CSV table of C-alpha atoms in Angstrom, one decimal:
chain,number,residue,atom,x,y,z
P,1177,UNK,CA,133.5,147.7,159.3
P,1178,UNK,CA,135.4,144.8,159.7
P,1179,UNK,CA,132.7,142.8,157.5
P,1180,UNK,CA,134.0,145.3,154.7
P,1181,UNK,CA,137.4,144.7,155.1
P,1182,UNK,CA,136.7,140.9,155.1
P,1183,UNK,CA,135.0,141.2,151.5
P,1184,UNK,CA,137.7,143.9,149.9
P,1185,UNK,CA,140.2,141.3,151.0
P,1186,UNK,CA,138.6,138.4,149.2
P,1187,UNK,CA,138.7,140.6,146.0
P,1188,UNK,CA,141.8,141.5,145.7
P,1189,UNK,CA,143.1,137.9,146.2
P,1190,UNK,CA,140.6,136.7,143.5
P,1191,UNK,CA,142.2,139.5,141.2
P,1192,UNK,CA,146.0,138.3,142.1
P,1193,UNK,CA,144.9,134.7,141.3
P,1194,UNK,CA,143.0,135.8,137.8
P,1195,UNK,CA,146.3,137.9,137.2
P,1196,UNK,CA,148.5,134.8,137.9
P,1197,UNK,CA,147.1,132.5,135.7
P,1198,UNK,CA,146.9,135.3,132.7
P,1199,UNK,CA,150.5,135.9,133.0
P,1200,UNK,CA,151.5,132.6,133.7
P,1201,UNK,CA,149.3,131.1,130.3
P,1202,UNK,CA,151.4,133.6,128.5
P,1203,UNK,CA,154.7,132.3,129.7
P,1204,UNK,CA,153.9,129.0,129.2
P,1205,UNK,CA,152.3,130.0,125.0
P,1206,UNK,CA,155.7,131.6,124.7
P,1207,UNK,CA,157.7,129.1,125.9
P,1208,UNK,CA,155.7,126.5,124.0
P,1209,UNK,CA,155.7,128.8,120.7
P,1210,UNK,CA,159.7,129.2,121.1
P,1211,UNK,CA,160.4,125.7,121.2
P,1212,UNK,CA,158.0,124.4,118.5
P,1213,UNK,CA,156.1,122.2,120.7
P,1214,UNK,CA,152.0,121.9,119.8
P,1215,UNK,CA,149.5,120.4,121.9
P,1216,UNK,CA,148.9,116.5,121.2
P,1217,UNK,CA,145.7,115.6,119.5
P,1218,UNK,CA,143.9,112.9,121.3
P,1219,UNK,CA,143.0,110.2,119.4
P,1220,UNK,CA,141.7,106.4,119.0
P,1221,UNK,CA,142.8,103.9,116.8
P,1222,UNK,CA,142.4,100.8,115.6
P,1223,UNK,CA,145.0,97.9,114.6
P,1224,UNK,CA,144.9,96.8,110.6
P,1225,UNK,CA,144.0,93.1,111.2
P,1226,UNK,CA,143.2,89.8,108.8
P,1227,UNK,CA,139.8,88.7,109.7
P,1228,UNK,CA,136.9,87.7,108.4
P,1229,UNK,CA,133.6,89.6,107.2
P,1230,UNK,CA,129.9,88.1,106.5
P,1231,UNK,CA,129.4,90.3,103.8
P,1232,UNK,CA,125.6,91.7,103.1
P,1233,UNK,CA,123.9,93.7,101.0
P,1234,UNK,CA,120.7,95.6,101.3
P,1235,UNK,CA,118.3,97.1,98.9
P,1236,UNK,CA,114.8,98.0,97.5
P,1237,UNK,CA,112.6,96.0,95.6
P,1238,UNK,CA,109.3,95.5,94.1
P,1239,UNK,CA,106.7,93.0,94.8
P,1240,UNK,CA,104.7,91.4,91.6
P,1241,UNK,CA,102.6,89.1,91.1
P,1242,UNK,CA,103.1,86.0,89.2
P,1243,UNK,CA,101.3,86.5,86.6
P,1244,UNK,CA,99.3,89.4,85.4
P,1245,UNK,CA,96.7,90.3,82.5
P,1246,UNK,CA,94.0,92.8,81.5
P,1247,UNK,CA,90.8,91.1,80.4
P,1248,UNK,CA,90.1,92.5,77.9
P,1249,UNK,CA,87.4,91.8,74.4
P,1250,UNK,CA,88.8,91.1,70.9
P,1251,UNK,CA,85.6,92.3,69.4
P,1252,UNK,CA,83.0,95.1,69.6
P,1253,UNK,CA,80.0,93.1,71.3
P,1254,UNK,CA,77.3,93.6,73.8
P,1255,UNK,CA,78.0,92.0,77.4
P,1256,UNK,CA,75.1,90.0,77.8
P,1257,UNK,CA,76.0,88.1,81.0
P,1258,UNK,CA,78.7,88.2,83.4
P,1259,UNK,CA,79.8,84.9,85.7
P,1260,UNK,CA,82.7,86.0,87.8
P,1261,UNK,CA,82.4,87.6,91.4
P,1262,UNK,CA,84.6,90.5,91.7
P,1263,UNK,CA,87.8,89.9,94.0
P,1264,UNK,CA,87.2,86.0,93.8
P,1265,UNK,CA,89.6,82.8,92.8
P,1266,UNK,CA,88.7,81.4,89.1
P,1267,UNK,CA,90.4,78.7,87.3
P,1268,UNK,CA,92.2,78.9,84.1
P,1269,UNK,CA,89.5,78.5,81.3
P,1270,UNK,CA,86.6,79.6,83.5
P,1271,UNK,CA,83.8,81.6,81.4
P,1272,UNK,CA,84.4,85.4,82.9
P,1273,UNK,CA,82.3,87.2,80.1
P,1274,UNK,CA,79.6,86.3,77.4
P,1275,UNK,CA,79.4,88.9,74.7
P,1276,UNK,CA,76.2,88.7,72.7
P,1277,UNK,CA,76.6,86.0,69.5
P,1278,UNK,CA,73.1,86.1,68.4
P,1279,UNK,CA,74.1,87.2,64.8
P,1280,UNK,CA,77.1,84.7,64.5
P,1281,UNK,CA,74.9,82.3,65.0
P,1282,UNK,CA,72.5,82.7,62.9
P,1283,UNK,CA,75.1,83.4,59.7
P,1284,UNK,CA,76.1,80.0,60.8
P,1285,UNK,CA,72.9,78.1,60.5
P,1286,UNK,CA,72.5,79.4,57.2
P,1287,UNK,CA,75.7,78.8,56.0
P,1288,UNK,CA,75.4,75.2,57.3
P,1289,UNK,CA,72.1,74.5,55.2
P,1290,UNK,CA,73.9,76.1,52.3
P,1291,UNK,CA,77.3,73.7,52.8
P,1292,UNK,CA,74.3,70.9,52.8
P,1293,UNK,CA,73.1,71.7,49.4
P,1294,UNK,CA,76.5,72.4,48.3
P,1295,UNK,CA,77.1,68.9,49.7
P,1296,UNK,CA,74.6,67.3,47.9
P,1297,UNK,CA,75.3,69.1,44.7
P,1298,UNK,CA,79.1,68.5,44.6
P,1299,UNK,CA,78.3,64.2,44.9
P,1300,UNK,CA,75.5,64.3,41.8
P,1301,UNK,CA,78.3,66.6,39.6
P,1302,UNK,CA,81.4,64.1,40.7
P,1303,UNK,CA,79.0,60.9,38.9
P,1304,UNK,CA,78.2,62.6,36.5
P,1305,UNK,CA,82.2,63.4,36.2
P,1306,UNK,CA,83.0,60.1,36.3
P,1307,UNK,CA,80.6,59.2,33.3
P,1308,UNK,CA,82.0,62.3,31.6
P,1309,UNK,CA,78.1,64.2,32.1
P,1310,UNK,CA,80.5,67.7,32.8
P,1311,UNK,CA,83.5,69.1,32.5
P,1312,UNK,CA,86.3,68.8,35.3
P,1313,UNK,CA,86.2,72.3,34.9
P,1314,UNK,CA,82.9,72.5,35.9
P,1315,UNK,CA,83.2,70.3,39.1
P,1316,UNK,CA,86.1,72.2,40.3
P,1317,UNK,CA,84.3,75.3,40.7
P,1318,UNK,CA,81.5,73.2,42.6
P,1319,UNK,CA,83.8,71.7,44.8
P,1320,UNK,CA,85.8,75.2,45.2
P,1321,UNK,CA,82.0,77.0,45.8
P,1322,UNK,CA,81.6,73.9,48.9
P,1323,UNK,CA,85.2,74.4,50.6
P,1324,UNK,CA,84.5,78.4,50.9
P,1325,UNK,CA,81.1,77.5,52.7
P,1326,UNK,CA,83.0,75.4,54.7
P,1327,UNK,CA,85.7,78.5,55.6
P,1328,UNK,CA,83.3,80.7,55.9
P,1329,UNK,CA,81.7,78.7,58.4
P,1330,UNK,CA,85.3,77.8,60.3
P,1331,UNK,CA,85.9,82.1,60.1
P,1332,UNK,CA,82.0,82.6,62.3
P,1333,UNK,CA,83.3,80.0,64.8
P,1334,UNK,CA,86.2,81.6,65.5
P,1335,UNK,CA,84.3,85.0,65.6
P,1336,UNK,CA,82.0,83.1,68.3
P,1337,UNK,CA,84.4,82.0,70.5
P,1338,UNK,CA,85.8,85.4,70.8
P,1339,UNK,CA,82.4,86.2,72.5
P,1340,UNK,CA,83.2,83.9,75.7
P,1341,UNK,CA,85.8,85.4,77.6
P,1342,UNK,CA,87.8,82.9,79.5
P,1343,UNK,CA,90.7,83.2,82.2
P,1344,UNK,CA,93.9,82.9,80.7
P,1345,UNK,CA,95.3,81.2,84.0
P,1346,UNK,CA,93.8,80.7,87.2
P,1347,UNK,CA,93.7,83.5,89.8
P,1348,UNK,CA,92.3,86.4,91.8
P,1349,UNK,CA,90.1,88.6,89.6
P,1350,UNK,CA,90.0,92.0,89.9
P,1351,UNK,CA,87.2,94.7,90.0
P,1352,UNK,CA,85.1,95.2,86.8
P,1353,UNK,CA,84.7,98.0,85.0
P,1354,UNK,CA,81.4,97.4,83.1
P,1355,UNK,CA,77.8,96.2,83.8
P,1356,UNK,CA,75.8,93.7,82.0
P,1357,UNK,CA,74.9,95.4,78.6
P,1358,UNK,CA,77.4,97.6,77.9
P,1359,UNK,CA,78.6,97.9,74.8
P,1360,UNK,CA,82.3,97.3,74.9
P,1361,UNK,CA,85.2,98.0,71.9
P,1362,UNK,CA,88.5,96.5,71.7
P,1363,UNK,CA,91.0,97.1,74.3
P,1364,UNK,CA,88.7,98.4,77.0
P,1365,UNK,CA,89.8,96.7,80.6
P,1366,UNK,CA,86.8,94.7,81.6
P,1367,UNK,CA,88.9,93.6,85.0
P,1368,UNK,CA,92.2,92.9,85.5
P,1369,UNK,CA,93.7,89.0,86.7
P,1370,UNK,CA,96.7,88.2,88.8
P,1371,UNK,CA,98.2,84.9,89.9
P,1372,UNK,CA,99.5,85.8,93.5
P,1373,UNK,CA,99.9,82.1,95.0
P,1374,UNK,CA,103.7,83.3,94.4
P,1375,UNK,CA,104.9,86.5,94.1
P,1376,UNK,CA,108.2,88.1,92.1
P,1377,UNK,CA,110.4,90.2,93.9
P,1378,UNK,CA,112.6,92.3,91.6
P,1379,UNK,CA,115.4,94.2,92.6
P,1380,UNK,CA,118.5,95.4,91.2
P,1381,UNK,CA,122.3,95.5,92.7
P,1382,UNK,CA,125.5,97.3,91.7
P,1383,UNK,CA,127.2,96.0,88.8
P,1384,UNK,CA,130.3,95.8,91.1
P,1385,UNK,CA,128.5,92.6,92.9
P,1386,UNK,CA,127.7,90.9,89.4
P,1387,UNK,CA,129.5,87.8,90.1
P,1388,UNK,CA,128.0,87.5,93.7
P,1389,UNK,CA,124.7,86.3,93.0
P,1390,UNK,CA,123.6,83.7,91.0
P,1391,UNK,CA,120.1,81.7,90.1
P,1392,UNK,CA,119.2,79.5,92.9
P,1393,UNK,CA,120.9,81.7,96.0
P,1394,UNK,CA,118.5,83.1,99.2
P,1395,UNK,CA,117.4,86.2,100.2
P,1396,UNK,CA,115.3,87.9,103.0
P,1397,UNK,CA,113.0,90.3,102.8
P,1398,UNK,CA,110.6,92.5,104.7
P,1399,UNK,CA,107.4,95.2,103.9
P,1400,UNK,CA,105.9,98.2,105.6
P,1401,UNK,CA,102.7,96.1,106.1
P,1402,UNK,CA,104.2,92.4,107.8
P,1403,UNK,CA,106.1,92.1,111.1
P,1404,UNK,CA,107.5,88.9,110.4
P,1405,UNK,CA,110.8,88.6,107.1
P,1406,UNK,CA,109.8,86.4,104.1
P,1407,UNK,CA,112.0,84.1,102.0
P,1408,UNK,CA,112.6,84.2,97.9
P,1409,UNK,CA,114.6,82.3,95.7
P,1410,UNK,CA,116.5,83.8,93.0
P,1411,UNK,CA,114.6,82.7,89.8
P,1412,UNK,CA,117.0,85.0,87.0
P,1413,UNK,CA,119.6,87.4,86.4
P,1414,UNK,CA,119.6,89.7,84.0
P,1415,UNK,CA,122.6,89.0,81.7
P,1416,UNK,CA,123.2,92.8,81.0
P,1417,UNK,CA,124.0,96.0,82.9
P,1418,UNK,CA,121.7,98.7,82.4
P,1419,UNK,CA,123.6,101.1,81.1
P,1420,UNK,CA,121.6,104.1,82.7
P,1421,UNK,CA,121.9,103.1,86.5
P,1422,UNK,CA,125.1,100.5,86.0
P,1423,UNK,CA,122.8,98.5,87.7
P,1424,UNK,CA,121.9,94.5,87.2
P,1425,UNK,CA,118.0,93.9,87.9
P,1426,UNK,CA,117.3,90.3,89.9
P,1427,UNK,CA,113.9,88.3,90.0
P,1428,UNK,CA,113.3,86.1,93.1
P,1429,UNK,CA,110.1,84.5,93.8
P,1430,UNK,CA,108.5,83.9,97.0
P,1431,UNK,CA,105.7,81.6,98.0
P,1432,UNK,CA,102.4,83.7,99.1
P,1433,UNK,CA,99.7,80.7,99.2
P,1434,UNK,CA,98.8,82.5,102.5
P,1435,UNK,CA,98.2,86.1,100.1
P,1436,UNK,CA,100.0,88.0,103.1
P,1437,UNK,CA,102.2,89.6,100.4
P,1438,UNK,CA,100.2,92.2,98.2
P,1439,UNK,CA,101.6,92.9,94.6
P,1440,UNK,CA,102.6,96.2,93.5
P,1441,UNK,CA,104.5,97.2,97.3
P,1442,UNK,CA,107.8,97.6,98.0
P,1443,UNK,CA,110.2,95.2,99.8
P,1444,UNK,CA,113.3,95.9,101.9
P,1445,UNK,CA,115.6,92.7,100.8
P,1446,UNK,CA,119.2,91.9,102.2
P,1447,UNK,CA,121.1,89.4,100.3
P,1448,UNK,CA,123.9,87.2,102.0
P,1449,UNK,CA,126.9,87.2,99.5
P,1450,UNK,CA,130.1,86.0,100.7
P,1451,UNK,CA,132.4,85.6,103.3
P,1452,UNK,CA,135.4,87.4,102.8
P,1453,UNK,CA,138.4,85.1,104.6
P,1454,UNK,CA,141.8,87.2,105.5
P,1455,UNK,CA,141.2,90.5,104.4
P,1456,UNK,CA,142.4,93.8,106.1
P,1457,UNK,CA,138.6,95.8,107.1
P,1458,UNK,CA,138.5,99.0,109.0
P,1459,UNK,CA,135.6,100.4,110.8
P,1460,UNK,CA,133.8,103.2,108.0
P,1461,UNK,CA,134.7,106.0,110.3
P,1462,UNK,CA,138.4,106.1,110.0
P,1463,UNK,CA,137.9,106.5,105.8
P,1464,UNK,CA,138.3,109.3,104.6
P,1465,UNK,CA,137.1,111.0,101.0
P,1466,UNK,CA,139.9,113.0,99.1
P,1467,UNK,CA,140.2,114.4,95.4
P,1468,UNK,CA,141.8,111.0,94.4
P,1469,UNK,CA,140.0,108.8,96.3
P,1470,UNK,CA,140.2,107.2,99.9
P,1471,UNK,CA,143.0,108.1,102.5
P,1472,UNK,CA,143.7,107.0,106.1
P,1473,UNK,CA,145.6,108.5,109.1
P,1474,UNK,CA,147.9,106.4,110.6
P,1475,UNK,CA,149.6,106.9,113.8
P,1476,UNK,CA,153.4,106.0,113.3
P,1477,UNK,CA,156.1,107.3,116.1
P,1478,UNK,CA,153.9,109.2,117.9
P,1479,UNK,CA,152.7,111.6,114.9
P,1480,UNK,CA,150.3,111.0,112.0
P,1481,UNK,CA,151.1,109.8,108.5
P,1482,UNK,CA,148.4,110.1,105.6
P,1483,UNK,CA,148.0,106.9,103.3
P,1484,UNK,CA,146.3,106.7,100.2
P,1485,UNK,CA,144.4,103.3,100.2
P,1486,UNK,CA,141.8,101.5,97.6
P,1487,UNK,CA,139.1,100.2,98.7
P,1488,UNK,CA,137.0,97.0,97.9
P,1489,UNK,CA,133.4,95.5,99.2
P,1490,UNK,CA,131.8,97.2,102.3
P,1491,UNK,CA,129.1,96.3,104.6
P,1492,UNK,CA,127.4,98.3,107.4
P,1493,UNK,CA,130.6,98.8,109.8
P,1494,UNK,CA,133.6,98.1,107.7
P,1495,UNK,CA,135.3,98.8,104.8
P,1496,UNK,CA,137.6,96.3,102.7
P,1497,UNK,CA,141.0,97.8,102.2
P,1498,UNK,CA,142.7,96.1,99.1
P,1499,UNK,CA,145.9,98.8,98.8
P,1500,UNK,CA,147.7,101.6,101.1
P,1501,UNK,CA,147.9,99.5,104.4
P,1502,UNK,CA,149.7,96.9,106.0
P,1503,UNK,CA,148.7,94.3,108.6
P,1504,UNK,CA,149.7,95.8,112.2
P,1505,UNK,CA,149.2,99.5,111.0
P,1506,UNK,CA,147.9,101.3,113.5
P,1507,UNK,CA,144.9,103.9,111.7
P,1508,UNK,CA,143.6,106.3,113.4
P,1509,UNK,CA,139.7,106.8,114.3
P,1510,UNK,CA,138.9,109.7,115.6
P,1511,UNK,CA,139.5,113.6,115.3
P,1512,UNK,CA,140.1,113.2,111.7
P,1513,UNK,CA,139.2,116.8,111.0
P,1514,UNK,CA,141.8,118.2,113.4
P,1515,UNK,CA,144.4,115.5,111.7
P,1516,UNK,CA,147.3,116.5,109.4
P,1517,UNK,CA,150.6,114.9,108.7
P,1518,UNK,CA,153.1,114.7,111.2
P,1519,UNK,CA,150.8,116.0,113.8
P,1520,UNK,CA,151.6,114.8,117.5
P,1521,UNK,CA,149.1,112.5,118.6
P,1522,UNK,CA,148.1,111.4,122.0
P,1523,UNK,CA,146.7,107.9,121.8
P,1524,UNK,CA,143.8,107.5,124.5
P,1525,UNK,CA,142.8,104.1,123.4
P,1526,UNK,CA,143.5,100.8,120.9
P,1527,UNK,CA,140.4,99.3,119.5
């Protein structure tokens, strides 16, 4: 019995104190609602300093090779041997293909013994010019049948050495597509060539950061397939934007004597651009987007002004402001969503 009375009295003191602070939250929401008084947001900010940024920019590029080419025949011929081993170094001018010649060949021996006779023939008709024996007439046609021998024969040897097919440039062949025999037509891809010893890396940048790169500067960059970051020089820049991406395309090249780069991945680059001396930056977080651009929340006598700023070059933590602030204002960096003008703030810390 007393047990019970123990327990009812515990429950109606709990009910007084639940009661109690009911009532008293409603006093104090009235009181607060009478007098125009609203909570404080809490907040951090950060002080609009000069200083100095070590600007970078980061991108994706494309690994190529040096140089590339298609072997490829000039003429319909049977392959009648083949002197390259498939994924092996060959030197420019090395004999890849020989297409069968057996017919241009043999055009050319008889068009040889037929410049021979015409040979002969044009020396007895240019005496007998000379002793006025024929007309000049006569001779010239001689002489005119000799010199088309002659061409004819120059035409065949050019046909012929379209039947060796030679590496344009030294490099890493391929795999080939076709067997000793096979007939092959103009334009078919009997392998393929590249000159990897160095590799291009193109990439492009924003036309925003055209005059921040030029031949000649550094950059890094990694792959998916290497632990370790690589090094290319900036070979070109394209002198145009493209006018589809507003974009300018860059070609670096990179030394790969060691063939740890393979052509036709892709490349993570970062390019160092500039430092950027006494220049107000603000951490990304305390910009924020609007219908006109970029504003700000700053905290100024203890409630929240909104500033409408412009805004220049950005790396991965800051933001260059070039309008709308002041050295020494104080922005604000957190609870932006809750933030309005002239709402009361509650600074909890100054970063």
């Amino acid at each position: 019995m007393k047990k019970a009375l123990i327990i009812s009295g515990f429950i109606v003191l709990l009910v007084i104190l639940v009661l109690y602070k009911i009532f008293s939250g409603r006093e104090r929401t009235e009181q607060e609602n009478a007098t125009g008084i609203d909570l404080a947001i809490p907040v951090e900010v950060v002080i609009a300093r000069d200083t100095s940024v070590h600007y970078q920019l980061f991108t994706i590029g494309t690994i190529r090779a040096n140089e590339s080419v298609e072997i490829v025949s000039e003429i319909n011929r049977k392959v009648i041997n083949i002197l390259l081993k498939e994924g092996s170094w060959v030197n420019q001018g090395q004999l890849l293909f020989k297409l069968d010649d057996a017919d241009i060949l043999a055009k050319i021996n008889k068009l040889e013994i037929e410049v021979n006779l015409a040979k002969a023939n044009e020396a007895r008709q240019k005496k007998l010019l000379e002793k006025g024996g024929v007309s000049q007439e006569t001779y010239d046609e001689i002489l005119n049948h000799l010199n088309t021998l002659q061409a004819e024969i120059e035409v065949l040897k050019v046909d012929l050495t379209k039947t060796e097919i030679r590496a344009p440039f030294s490099g890493k062949i391929g795999l080939r597509s076709i067997s000793e025999g096979a007939l092959v037509n103009p334009g078919l891809i009997l392998a393929s060539l590249q000159d990897i010893s160095r590799v291009k890396i193109d990439f492009a940048i924003p036309e925003r950061y055209a005059n921040d790169i030029r031949a000649g500067a550094t950059v890094l960059f990694t792959t998916d397939y290497a632990t370790e970051p690589f090094h290319a020089v900036v070979e070109a820049v394209e002198p145009a934007v493209d006018m589809k991406t507003r974009t300018i395309q860059i070609r670096a090249l990179s030394d790969n004597r060691d063939g740890k780069l393979v052509a036709g991945t892709s490349a993570k680059v970062s390019l160092d651009l500039k430092e950027i001396n006494a220049s107000l930056f603000l951490p990304t977080s305390a910009i924020v987007p609007s219908i006109k651009g970029y504003i700000v929340f700053v905290a100024k006598t203890g409630k929240a002004d909104i500033r409408a700023i412009k805004t220049g070059i950005r790396n991965k933590e800051s933001v260059q402001i070039l309008e709308g602030l002041l050295p020494g204002d104080t922005v604000i960096t957190t609870n932006l969503l809750r933030m309005k003008k002239d709402a009361p703030l509650r600074i909890l810390k100054v970063n």
